[in-house]
Amino acid sequence: LAPWRPWRFVQSLGASKQGESELTATASAESSRFTGPWDLESLGRPPEFAFGERKDGLQEVNYANEPYGGRGTRVFAWYGTPDSGIKVPAMVLAHGGGGKAFPEWVRMWVERGYAALAMDFSGRGLDGQRLSDGGPDQGPDQKFADIRKGVREAWSYHAVAAILRGVSFLSHRPEVDAE
C-alpha cells in the first residue's frame, strides 16, 4: 500500500439535483479536490475494531463504519496474513454486488504472500445473518431508493466508506508494509 493519501481513492462525485444539498465537499488539508460526501480525513484514520475467532488461519474482524439510520454501524470482514515474520503488502478485497466476505478469497492472497481483508457490504456477519448494528442491506431499496433519504443513507456511500476504512485498517497493521 502506498502512503495513505485518501483523496486519491475518491476523485470526483457528481451530484444529482435531488442529492446536491446533501453533498458537502470535504477535502484534505493537502488537497482542495472535491471528495463528495466522504470525510476522507476521518476515513484515513484506523477504525475501531474487534477481532473475533480465528478459523483455518483467518481472523474474524468487525470494524466501525459510517452511521446508518441514525445509529453507528460495523462491518464484518475476514483478515489474513502470512506467517512470514516480515512486513507484507496488503490487498483490500471488495466484491461486486450481492457478494459477501469470502474467506477463500483472503486465503488465496495470503498464500501468495499478502495480508488481505475481505469485507461484507450488506450489514451481515459471519453466519450470513443481519448484524444488529450492520449497515444497509444490498436490496433494491437500499441500493437505489434510500438515496432519496440522503446520500449518506445509500448502500453505495457505505460500501465506499467500508473500503476506505478497510484500507486504513490494513495500512495501520504492524505486519503490513504500508509503503
C-alpha positions as semicolon CSV with decimal commas, in nm:
position;residue;x (nm);y (nm);z (nm)
1;L;0,000;0,000;0,000
2;A;0,128;0,343;-0,087
3;P;0,135;0,613;0,180
4;W;-0,224;0,695;0,272
5;R;-0,347;0,982;0,059
6;P;-0,726;0,942;0,080
7;W;-0,816;1,190;-0,191
8;R;-0,654;0,960;-0,448
9;F;-0,920;0,697;-0,380
10;V;-1,221;0,920;-0,431
11;Q;-1,171;1,165;-0,714
12;S;-1,489;1,340;-0,808
13;L;-1,851;1,266;-0,743
14;G;-2,121;1,431;-0,948
15;A;-2,424;1,544;-0,752
16;S;-2,775;1,492;-0,870
17;K;-3,018;1,780;-0,826
18;Q;-3,203;1,582;-0,562
19;G;-2,897;1,494;-0,354
20;E;-2,696;1,810;-0,420
21;S;-2,779;1,978;-0,091
22;E;-2,670;1,663;0,093
23;L;-2,322;1,670;-0,054
24;T;-2,062;1,858;0,141
25;A;-1,724;1,899;-0,012
26;T;-1,465;1,758;0,221
27;A;-1,101;1,788;0,133
28;S;-0,775;1,702;0,297
29;A;-0,561;1,989;0,414
30;E;-0,313;1,882;0,147
31;S;-0,569;1,890;-0,134
32;S;-0,854;2,105;-0,248
33;R;-1,015;1,832;-0,459
34;F;-1,385;1,771;-0,418
35;T;-1,429;1,436;-0,247
36;G;-1,804;1,407;-0,238
37;P;-1,981;1,326;0,085
38;W;-1,693;1,130;0,240
39;D;-1,484;1,279;0,519
40;L;-1,156;1,140;0,391
41;E;-0,954;1,266;0,684
42;S;-1,172;1,064;0,922
43;L;-1,181;0,763;0,689
44;G;-0,800;0,776;0,670
45;R;-0,766;0,703;1,041
46;P;-0,775;0,338;1,152
47;P;-1,127;0,239;1,257
48;E;-1,216;0,096;1,594
49;F;-1,217;-0,281;1,554
50;A;-1,250;-0,607;1,741
51;F;-1,108;-0,943;1,644
52;G;-1,332;-1,247;1,675
53;E;-1,243;-1,612;1,639
54;R;-0,950;-1,737;1,436
55;K;-1,063;-2,008;1,191
56;D;-0,846;-2,201;0,947
57;G;-0,569;-1,942;0,966
58;L;-0,802;-1,645;0,914
59;Q;-0,919;-1,390;1,166
60;E;-1,273;-1,259;1,202
61;V;-1,274;-0,881;1,241
62;N;-1,553;-0,628;1,291
63;Y;-1,472;-0,262;1,237
64;A;-1,666;0,062;1,275
65;N;-1,822;0,227;0,971
66;E;-2,040;0,528;0,899
67;P;-2,373;0,583;1,078
68;Y;-2,683;0,449;0,906
69;G;-3,039;0,527;1,006
70;G;-2,914;0,744;1,291
71;R;-2,702;0,473;1,457
72;G;-2,343;0,354;1,447
73;T;-2,259;0,057;1,227
74;R;-1,992;-0,207;1,193
75;V;-1,856;-0,412;0,905
76;F;-1,776;-0,784;0,927
77;A;-1,462;-0,896;0,745
78;W;-1,214;-1,179;0,718
79;Y;-0,848;-1,087;0,770
80;G;-0,545;-1,296;0,694
81;T;-0,171;-1,254;0,680
82;P;0,112;-1,494;0,603
83;D;0,314;-1,631;0,895
84;S;0,633;-1,493;0,742
85;G;0,753;-1,276;1,031
86;I;0,816;-0,986;0,792
87;K;0,601;-0,693;0,683
88;V;0,397;-0,784;0,376
89;P;0,196;-0,591;0,114
90;A;-0,181;-0,594;0,151
91;M;-0,494;-0,636;-0,060
92;V;-0,842;-0,496;0,004
93;L;-1,091;-0,740;-0,147
94;A;-1,407;-0,557;-0,249
95;H;-1,663;-0,787;-0,409
96;G;-1,934;-0,696;-0,655
97;G;-2,299;-0,650;-0,564
98;G;-2,456;-0,946;-0,391
99;G;-2,125;-1,075;-0,261
100;K;-2,005;-1,125;0,092
101;A;-1,680;-1,152;0,286
102;F;-1,531;-1,456;0,112
103;P;-1,274;-1,636;0,333
104;E;-1,149;-1,835;0,030
105;W;-1,052;-1,511;-0,142
106;V;-0,849;-1,398;0,161
107;R;-0,681;-1,738;0,186
108;M;-0,579;-1,722;-0,183
109;W;-0,400;-1,386;-0,132
110;V;-0,240;-1,495;0,196
111;E;-0,094;-1,799;0,016
112;R;0,059;-1,555;-0,236
113;G;0,232;-1,361;0,044
114;Y;-0,016;-1,077;0,103
115;A;-0,217;-0,962;0,400
116;A;-0,579;-0,949;0,284
117;L;-0,912;-0,813;0,405
118;A;-1,247;-0,916;0,254
119;M;-1,549;-0,730;0,390
120;D;-1,924;-0,775;0,373
121;F;-2,116;-0,480;0,226
122;S;-2,463;-0,593;0,327
123;G;-2,458;-0,550;0,704
124;R;-2,421;-0,923;0,763
125;G;-2,190;-1,120;0,987
126;L;-2,005;-1,448;0,985
127;D;-2,318;-1,661;0,964
128;G;-2,476;-1,451;0,688
129;Q;-2,737;-1,313;0,928
130;R;-2,803;-0,939;0,965
131;L;-2,587;-0,770;1,227
132;S;-2,784;-0,573;1,485
133;D;-2,558;-0,278;1,404
134;G;-2,490;-0,358;1,039
135;G;-2,508;-0,102;0,761
136;P;-2,756;-0,109;0,472
137;D;-2,852;-0,438;0,308
138;Q;-2,799;-0,493;-0,067
139;G;-3,164;-0,494;-0,171
140;P;-3,304;-0,257;-0,434
141;D;-3,440;-0,015;-0,173
142;Q;-3,103;0,020;-0,001
143;K;-2,906;0,036;-0,325
144;F;-3,131;0,277;-0,511
145;A;-3,433;0,419;-0,327
146;D;-3,260;0,506;0,002
147;I;-3,059;0,779;-0,170
148;R;-3,380;0,986;-0,153
149;K;-3,326;0,988;0,225
150;G;-2,985;1,146;0,166
151;V;-2,667;1,019;0,008
152;R;-2,531;0,905;0,347
153;E;-2,818;0,655;0,373
154;A;-2,737;0,489;0,039
155;W;-2,570;0,150;0,015
156;S;-2,306;0,284;-0,226
157;Y;-2,196;0,551;0,024
158;H;-2,148;0,284;0,293
159;A;-1,972;0,042;0,058
160;V;-1,713;0,305;-0,040
161;A;-1,666;0,405;0,326
162;A;-1,617;0,037;0,422
163;I;-1,346;0,003;0,156
164;L;-1,167;0,319;0,268
165;R;-1,185;0,210;0,632
166;G;-1,050;-0,130;0,523
167;V;-0,752;0,043;0,361
168;S;-0,699;0,240;0,684
169;F;-0,724;-0,077;0,894
170;L;-0,463;-0,254;0,681
171;S;-0,225;0,038;0,648
172;H;-0,201;0,065;1,028
173;R;-0,145;-0,305;1,099
174;P;0,211;-0,376;1,224
175;E;0,251;-0,678;0,994
176;V;0,160;-0,476;0,681
177;D;0,413;-0,285;0,474
178;A;0,214;0,033;0,410
179;E;0,486;0,175;0,187
